[in-house]
Every structure is written in structure tokens, then in C-alpha cells.
PDB file of C-alpha atoms in Angstrom:
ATOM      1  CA  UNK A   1      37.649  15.764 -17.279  1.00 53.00           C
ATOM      2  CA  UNK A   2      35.857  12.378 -16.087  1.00 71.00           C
ATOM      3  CA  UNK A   3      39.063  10.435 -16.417  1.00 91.00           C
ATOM      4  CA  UNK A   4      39.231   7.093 -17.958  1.00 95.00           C
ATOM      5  CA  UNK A   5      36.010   5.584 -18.986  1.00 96.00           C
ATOM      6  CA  UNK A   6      35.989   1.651 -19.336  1.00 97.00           C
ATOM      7  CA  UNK A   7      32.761  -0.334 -20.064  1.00 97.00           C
ATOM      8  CA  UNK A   8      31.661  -2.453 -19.233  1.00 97.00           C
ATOM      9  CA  UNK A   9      32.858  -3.386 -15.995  1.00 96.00           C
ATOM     10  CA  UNK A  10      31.873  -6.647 -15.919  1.00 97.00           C
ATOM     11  CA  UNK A  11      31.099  -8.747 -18.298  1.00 98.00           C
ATOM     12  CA  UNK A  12      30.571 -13.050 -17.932  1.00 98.00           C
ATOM     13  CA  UNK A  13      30.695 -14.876 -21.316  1.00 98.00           C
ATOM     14  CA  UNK A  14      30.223 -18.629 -22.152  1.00 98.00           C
ATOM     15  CA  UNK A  15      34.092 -20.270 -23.708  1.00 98.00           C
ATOM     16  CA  UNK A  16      33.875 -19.852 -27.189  1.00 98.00           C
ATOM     17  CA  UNK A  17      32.375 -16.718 -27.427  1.00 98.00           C
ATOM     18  CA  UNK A  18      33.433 -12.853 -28.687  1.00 98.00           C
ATOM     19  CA  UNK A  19      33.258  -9.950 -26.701  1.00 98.00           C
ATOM     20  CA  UNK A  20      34.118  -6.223 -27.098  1.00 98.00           C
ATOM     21  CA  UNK A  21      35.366  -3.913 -24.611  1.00 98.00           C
ATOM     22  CA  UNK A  22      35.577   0.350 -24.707  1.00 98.00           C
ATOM     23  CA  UNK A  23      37.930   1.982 -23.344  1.00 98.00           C
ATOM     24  CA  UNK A  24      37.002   6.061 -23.672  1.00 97.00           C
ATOM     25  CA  UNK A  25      40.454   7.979 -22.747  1.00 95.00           C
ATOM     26  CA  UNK A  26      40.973  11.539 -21.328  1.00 92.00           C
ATOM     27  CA  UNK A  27      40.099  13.742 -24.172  1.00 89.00           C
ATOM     28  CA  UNK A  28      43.525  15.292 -24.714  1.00 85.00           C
ATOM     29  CA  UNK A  29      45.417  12.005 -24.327  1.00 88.00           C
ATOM     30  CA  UNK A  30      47.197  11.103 -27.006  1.00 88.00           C
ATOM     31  CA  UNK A  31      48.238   7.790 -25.693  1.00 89.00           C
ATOM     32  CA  UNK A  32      46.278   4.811 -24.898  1.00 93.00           C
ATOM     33  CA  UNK A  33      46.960   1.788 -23.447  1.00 93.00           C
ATOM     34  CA  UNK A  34      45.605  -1.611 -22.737  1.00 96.00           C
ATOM     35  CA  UNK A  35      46.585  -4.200 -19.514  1.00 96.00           C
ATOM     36  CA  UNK A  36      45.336  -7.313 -18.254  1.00 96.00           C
ATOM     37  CA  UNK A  37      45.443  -8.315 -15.028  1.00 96.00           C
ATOM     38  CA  UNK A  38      44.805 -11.540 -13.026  1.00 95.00           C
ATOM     39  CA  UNK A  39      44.266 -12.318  -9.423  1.00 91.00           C
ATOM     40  CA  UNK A  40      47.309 -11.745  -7.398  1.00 89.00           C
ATOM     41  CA  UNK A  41      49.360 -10.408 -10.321  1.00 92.00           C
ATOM     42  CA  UNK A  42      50.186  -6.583 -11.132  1.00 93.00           C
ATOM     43  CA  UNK A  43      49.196  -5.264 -15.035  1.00 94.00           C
ATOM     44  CA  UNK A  44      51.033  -6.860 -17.521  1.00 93.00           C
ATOM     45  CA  UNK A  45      50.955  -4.425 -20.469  1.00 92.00           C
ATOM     46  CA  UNK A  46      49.132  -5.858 -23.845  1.00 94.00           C
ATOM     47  CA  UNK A  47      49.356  -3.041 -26.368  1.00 94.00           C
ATOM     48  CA  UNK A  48      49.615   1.097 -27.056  1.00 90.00           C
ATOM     49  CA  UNK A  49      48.445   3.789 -29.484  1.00 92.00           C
ATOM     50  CA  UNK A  50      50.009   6.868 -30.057  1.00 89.00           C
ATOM     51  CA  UNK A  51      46.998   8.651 -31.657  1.00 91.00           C
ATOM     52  CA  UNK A  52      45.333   6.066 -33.930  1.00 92.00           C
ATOM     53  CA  UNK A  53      48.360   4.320 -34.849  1.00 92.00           C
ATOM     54  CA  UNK A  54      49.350   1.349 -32.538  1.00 92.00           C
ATOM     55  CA  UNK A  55      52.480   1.042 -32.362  1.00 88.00           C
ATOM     56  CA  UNK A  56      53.633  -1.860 -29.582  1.00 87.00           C
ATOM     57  CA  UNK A  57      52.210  -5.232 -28.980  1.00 90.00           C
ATOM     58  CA  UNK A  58      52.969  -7.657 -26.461  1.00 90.00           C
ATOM     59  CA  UNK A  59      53.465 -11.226 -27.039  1.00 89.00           C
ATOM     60  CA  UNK A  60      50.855 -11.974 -24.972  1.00 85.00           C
ATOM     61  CA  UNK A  61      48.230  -9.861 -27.444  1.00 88.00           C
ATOM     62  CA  UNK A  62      47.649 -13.664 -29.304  1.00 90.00           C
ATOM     63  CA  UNK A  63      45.753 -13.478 -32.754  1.00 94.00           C
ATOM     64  CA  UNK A  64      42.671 -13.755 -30.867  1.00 96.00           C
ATOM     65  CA  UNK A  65      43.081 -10.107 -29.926  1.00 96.00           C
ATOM     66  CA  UNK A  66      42.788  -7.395 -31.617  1.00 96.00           C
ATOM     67  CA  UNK A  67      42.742  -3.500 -30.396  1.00 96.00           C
ATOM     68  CA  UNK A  68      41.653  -0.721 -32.542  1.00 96.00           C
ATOM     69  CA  UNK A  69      41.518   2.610 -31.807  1.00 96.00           C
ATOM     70  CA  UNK A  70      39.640   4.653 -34.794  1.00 91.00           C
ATOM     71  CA  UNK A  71      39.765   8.389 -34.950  1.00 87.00           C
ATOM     72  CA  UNK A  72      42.424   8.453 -32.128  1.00 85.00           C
ATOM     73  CA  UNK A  73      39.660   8.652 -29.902  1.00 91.00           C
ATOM     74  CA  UNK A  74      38.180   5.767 -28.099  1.00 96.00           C
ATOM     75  CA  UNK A  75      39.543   2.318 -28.389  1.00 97.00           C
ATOM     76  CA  UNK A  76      37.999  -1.178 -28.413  1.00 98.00           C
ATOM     77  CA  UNK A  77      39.580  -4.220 -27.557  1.00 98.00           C
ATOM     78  CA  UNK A  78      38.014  -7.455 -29.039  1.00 98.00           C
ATOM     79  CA  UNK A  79      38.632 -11.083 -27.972  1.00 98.00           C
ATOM     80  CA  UNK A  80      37.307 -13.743 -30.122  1.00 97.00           C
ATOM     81  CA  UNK A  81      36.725 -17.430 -29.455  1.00 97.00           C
ATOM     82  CA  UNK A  82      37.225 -16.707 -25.542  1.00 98.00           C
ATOM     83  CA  UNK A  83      38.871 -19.316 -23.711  1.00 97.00           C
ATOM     84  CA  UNK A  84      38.765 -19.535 -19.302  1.00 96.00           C
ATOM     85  CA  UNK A  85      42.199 -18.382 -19.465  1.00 95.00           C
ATOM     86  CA  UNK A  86      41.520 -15.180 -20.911  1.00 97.00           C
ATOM     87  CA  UNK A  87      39.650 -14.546 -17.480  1.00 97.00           C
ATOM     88  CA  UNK A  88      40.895 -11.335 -15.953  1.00 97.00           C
ATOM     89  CA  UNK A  89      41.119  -7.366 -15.719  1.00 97.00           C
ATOM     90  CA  UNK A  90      41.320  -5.687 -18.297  1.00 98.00           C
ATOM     91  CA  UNK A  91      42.977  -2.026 -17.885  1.00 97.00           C
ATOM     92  CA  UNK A  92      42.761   0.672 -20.574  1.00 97.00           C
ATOM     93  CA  UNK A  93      45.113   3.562 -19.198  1.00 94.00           C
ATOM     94  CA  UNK A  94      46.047   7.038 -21.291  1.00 91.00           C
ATOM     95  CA  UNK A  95      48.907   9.459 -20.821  1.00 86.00           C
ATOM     96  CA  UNK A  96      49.851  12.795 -22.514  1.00 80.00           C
ATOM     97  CA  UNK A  97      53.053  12.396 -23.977  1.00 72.00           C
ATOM     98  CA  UNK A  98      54.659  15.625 -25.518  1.00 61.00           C
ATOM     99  CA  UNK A  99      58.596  16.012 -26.333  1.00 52.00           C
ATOM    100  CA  UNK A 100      59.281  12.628 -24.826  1.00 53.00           C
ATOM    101  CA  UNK A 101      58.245  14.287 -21.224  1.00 57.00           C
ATOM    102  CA  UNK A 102      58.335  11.798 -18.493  1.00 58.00           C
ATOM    103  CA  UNK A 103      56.269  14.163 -16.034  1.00 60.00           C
ATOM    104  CA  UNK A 104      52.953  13.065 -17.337  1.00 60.00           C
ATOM    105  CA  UNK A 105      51.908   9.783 -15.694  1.00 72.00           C
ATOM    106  CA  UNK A 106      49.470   7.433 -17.074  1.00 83.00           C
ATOM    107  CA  UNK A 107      45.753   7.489 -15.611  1.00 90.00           C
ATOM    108  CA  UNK A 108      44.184   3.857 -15.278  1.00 93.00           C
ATOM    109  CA  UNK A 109      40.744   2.909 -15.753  1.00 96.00           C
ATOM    110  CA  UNK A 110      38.794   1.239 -13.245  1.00 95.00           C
ATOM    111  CA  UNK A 111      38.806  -1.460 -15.378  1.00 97.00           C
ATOM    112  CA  UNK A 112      36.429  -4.544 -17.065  1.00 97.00           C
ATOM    113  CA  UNK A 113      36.535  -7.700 -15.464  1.00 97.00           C
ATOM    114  CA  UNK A 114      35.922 -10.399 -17.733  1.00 98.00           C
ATOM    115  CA  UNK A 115      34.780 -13.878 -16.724  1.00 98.00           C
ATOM    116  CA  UNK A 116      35.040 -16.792 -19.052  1.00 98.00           C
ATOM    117  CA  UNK A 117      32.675 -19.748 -17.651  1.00 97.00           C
TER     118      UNK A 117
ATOM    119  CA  UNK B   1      63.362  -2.162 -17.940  1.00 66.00           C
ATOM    120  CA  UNK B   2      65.390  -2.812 -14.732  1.00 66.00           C
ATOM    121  CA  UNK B   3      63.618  -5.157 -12.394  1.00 86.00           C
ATOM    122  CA  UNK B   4      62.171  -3.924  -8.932  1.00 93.00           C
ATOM    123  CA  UNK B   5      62.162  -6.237  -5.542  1.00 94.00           C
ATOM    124  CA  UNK B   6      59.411  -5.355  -2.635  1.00 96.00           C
ATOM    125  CA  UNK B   7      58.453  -6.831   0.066  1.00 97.00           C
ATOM    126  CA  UNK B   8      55.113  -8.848  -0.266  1.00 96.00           C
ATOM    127  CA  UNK B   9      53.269  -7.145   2.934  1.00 97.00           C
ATOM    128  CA  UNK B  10      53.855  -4.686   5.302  1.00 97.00           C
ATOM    129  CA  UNK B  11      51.543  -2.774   7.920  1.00 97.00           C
ATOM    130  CA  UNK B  12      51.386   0.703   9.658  1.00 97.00           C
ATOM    131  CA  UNK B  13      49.221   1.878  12.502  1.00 97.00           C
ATOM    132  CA  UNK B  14      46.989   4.908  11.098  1.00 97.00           C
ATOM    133  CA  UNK B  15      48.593   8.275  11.566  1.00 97.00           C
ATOM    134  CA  UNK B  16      52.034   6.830  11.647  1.00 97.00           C
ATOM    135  CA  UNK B  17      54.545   6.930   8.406  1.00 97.00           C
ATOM    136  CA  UNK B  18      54.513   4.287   6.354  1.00 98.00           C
ATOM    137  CA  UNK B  19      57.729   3.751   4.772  1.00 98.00           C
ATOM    138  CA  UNK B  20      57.737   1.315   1.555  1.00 98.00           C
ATOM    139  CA  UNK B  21      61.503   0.230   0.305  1.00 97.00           C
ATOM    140  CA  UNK B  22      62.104  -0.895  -3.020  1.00 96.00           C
ATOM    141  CA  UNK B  23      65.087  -2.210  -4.771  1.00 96.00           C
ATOM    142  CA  UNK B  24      66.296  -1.769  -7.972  1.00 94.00           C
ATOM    143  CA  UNK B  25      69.877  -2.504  -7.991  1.00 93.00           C
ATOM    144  CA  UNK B  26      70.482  -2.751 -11.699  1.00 91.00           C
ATOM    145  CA  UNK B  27      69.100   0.413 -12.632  1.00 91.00           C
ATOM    146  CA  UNK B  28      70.466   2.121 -15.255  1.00 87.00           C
ATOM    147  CA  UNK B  29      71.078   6.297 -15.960  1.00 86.00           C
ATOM    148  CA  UNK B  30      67.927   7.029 -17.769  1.00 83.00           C
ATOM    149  CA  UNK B  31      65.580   4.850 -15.819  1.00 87.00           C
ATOM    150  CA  UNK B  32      63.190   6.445 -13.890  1.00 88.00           C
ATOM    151  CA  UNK B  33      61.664   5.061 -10.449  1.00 91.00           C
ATOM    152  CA  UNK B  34      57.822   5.515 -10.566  1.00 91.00           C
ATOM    153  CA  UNK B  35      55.417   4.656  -7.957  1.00 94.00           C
ATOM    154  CA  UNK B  36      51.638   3.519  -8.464  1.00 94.00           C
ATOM    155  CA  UNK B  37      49.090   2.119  -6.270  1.00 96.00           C
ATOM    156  CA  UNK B  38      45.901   0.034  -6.689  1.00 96.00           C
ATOM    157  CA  UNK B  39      42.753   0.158  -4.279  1.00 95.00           C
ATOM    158  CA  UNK B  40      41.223  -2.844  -4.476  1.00 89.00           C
ATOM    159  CA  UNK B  41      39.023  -3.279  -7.689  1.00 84.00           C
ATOM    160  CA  UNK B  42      40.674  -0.012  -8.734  1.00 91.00           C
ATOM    161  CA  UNK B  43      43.104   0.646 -11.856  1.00 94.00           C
ATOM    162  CA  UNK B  44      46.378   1.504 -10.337  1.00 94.00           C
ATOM    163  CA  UNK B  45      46.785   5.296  -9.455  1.00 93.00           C
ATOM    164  CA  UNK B  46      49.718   7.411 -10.380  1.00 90.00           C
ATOM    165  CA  UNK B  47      51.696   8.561  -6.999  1.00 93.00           C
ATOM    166  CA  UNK B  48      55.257   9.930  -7.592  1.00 92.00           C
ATOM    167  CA  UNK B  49      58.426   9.415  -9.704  1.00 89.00           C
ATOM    168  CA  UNK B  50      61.760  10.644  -9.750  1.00 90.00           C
ATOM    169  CA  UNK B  51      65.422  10.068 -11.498  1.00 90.00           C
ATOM    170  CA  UNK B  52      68.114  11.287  -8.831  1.00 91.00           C
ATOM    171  CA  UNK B  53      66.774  13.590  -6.862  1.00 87.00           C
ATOM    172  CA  UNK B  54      64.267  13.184  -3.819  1.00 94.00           C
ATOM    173  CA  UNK B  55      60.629  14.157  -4.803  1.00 94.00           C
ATOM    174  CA  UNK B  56      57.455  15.338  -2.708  1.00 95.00           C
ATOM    175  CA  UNK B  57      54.553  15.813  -3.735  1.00 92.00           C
ATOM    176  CA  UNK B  58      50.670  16.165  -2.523  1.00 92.00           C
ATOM    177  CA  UNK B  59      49.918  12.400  -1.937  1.00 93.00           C
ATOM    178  CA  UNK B  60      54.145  10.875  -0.662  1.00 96.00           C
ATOM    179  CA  UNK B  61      57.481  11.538  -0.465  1.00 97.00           C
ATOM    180  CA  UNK B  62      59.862   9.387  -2.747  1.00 97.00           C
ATOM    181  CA  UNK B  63      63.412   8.886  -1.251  1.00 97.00           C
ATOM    182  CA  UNK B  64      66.117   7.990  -3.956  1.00 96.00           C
ATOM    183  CA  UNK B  65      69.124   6.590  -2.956  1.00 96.00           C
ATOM    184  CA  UNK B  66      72.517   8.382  -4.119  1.00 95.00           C
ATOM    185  CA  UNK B  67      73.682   5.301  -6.051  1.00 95.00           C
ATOM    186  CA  UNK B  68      70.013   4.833  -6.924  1.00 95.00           C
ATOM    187  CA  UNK B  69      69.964   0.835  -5.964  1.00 95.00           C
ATOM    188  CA  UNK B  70      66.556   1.695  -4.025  1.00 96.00           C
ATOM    189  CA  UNK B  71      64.429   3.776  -3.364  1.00 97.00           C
ATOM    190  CA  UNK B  72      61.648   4.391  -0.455  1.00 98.00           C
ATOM    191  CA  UNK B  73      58.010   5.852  -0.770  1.00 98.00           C
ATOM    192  CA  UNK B  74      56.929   7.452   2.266  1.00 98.00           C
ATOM    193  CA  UNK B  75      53.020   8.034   2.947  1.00 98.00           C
ATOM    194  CA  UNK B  76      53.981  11.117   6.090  1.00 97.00           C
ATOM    195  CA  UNK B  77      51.010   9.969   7.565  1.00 95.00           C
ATOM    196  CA  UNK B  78      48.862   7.181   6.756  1.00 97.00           C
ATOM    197  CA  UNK B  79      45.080   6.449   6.569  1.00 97.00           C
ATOM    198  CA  UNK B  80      42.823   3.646   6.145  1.00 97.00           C
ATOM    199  CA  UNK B  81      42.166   4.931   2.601  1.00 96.00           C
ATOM    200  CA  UNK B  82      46.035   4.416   1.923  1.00 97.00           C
ATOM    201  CA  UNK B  83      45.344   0.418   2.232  1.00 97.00           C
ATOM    202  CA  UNK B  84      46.639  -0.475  -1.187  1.00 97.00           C
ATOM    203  CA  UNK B  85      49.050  -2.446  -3.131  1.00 97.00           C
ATOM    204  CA  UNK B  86      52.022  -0.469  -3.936  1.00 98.00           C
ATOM    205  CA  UNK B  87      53.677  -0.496  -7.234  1.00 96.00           C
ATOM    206  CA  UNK B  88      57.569   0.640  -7.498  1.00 95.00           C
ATOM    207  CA  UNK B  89      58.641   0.334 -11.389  1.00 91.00           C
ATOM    208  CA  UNK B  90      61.764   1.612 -12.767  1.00 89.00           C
ATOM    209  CA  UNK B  91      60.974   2.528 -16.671  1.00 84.00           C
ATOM    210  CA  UNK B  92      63.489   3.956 -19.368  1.00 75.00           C
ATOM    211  CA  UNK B  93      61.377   6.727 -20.704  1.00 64.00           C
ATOM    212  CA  UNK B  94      62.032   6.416 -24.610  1.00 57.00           C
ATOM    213  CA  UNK B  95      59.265   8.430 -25.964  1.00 52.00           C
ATOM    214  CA  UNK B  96      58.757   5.424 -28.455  1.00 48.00           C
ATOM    215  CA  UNK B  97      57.416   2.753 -25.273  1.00 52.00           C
ATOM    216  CA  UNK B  98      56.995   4.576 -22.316  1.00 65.00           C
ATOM    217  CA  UNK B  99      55.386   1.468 -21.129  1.00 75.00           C
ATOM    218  CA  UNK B 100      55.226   0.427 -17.485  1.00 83.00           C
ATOM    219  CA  UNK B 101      56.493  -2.899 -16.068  1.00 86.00           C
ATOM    220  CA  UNK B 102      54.559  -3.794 -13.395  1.00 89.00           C
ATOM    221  CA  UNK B 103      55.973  -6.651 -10.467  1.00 88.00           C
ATOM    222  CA  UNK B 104      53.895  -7.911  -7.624  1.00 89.00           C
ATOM    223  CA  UNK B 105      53.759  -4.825  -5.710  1.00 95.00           C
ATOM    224  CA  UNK B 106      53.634  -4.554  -1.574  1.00 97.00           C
ATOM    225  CA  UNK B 107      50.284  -5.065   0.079  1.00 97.00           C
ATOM    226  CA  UNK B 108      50.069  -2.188   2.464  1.00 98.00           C
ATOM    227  CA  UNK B 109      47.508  -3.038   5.234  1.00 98.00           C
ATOM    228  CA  UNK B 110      46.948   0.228   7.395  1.00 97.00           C
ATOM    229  CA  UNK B 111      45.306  -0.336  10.695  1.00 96.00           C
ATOM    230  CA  UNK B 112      43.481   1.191  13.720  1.00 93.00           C
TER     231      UNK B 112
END
């Protein structure tokens, strides 16, 4: 078990541009989820899958976002057109949620940092 | 999800207990009280939750109140590596969006 695997972890990207983030989750997760964060603020939760189904998004996930996560595996989150506000830390976290168990916490990334100049 | 109030800052001499209070006065019965924490350039780290009962585990002790309006974390004895910024979130655990709600957290500052 390597934990959460998030790549990459920095990435600096001209306004106007895409860009593509991985998040790889613990293998027997079953639950994924994506956060941003910006300076000064805590994680502000964008979107979940439960397997390869996602099943939540936040307001905040605008149509310029979009999160996939094939096979139930890994997931990718894409950005397109970036904009500097979409500057930040972006957190992929997975949990291991059986019979609606609270016991199993979620385990966080270390996270890409994305820089929109 | 009930909201959480912490203070911004605190410190604590190494060695010492550091004692980090949280209120959550509008709590309701099947919200839990989870603690995370986040190193800096770190994702936040899983520490400790509870519902009504006190909890201890490896890494703190979490201290629920009987009415459950707040709670306190308690690091028994604190090192450097415990500078962080502390997380206390109250989530209703529906199985459908068990997800977390994260405020501004408490910079803890541990010291020499």
C-alpha cells in the first residue's frame, strides 16, 4: 500500500490552456474524491466516485471541469480553458466505504499544485 | 453538515499537551466530530473521530462533550512534527455523501 498517488505535483500553465491531473487511489478504495484548495483556506470538496460512477458534484465543479474515473480505478481530473483563478491545490483523497461504516477515514494525497500565469 | 468554530492559532511548548477546542454547537444526533490535520504542503491526515463517547487512539485523544456542543483534541505530548493546521469537522455520515466540510482549521505552532 503506497497510499494516494497524485501527479503531477506541480504543474504551471499559461491562461487559456488544458491540463490533466491523476489521481491513483489505494487499491481497495472504492471511493475517490477530489478537493481544491487555496492559500489560507481548508479543502473545499469538488466531486466523488463510488466505484466508477460519480455520484456528487459541487457547484464549484464549473463546466470547465470534468472528472472521470474509468475502470473504478484511477481518476483524472481535466480543466480546460484555465483561467488564474483556477490557481490552487488540488486534493484527490479515497476512503473504503462498506455498510455505510463511518470508521474508515479518508486518506489525502499530497496533492498537485496548479499555477495559472 | 453542522458548522465548526476554532480558534485561528494557538502554541504549545514541545513535550507539553496541546489541547485544541472546537465548537460545534448545532450539532445534530448522527453527526460525527472528525479531526484531520495538514503539514504544510501535505494533504490533510486522518487523526480521530468520535459520536458520544471519548476516543483515544495512537496519534490524540478526542474529548466529546456530554451535550456534544464541543469537543477537544488533545496531542498528550507534543512535538515539532505535530506543527500543523488542525481540522475539526462535524459530518452526518449518510453512506450516499460521506463528504467532509472543511473550515479554516487552527494553526498549531509547537515550539522549543
Amino acid at each position: 500500500d503506497t497510499g494516494v498517488s497524485q501527479d503531477p505535483r506541480h504543474k504551471i500553465t499559461k491562461r487559456g490552456q488544458n491540463v490533466t491531473f491523476r489521481c491513483d487511489p489505494i487499491s481497495e478504495h472504492n471511493r475517490l474524491y477530489w478537493y481544491r484548495q487555496t492559500l489560507g483556506q481548508g479543502p473545499e470538496f469538488l466531486t466523488y466516485f463510488q466505484n466508477e460512477a460519480q455520484l456528487e458534484k459541487s457547484r464549484l465543479l464549473s463546466d470547465r471541469f470534468s472528472a472521470e474515473r474509468p475502470k473504478g480505478s484511477f481518476s483524472t481530473l481535466e480543466i480546460q480553458r484555465t483561467e488564474q483563478g483556477d490557481s490552487a491545490m488540488y486534493l484527490c483523497a479515497s476512503s473504503l466505504d462498506r455498510d455505510y461504516n463511518p470508521n474508515y477515514g479518508y486518506t489525502f494525497g499530497s496533492g498537485t499544485r496548479l499555477t495559472v500565469v | 453538515d453542522a458548522k465548526t468554530t476554532q480558534p485561528t492559532s494557538m502554541d504549545c511548548a514541545e513535550g507539553r499537551a496541546a489541547n485544541l477546542p472546537c465548537n460545534h454547537s448545532t450539532i445534530s444526533g448522527n453527526e460525527y466530530v472528525y479531526w484531520y490535520r495538514q503539514i504544510h504542503s501535505q494533504g490533510p491526515q486522518y487523526i480521530i473521530h468520535g459520536l458520544k463517547n471519548n476516543e483515544t487512539n495512537e496519534m490524540a485523544s478526542l474529548i466529546i462533550t456530554e451535550d456534544r456542543k464541543s469537543s477537544t483534541l488533545i496531542l498528550p505530548h507534543a512535538t515539532l512534527r505535530d506543527t500543523a493546521v488542525y481540522y475539526c469537522i462535524v459530518s452526518r455520515f449518510t453512506g450516499t455523501a460521506s463528504k467532509l466540510t472543511f473550515g479554516t482549521g487552527t494553526r498549531l505552532q509547537v515550539t522549543l
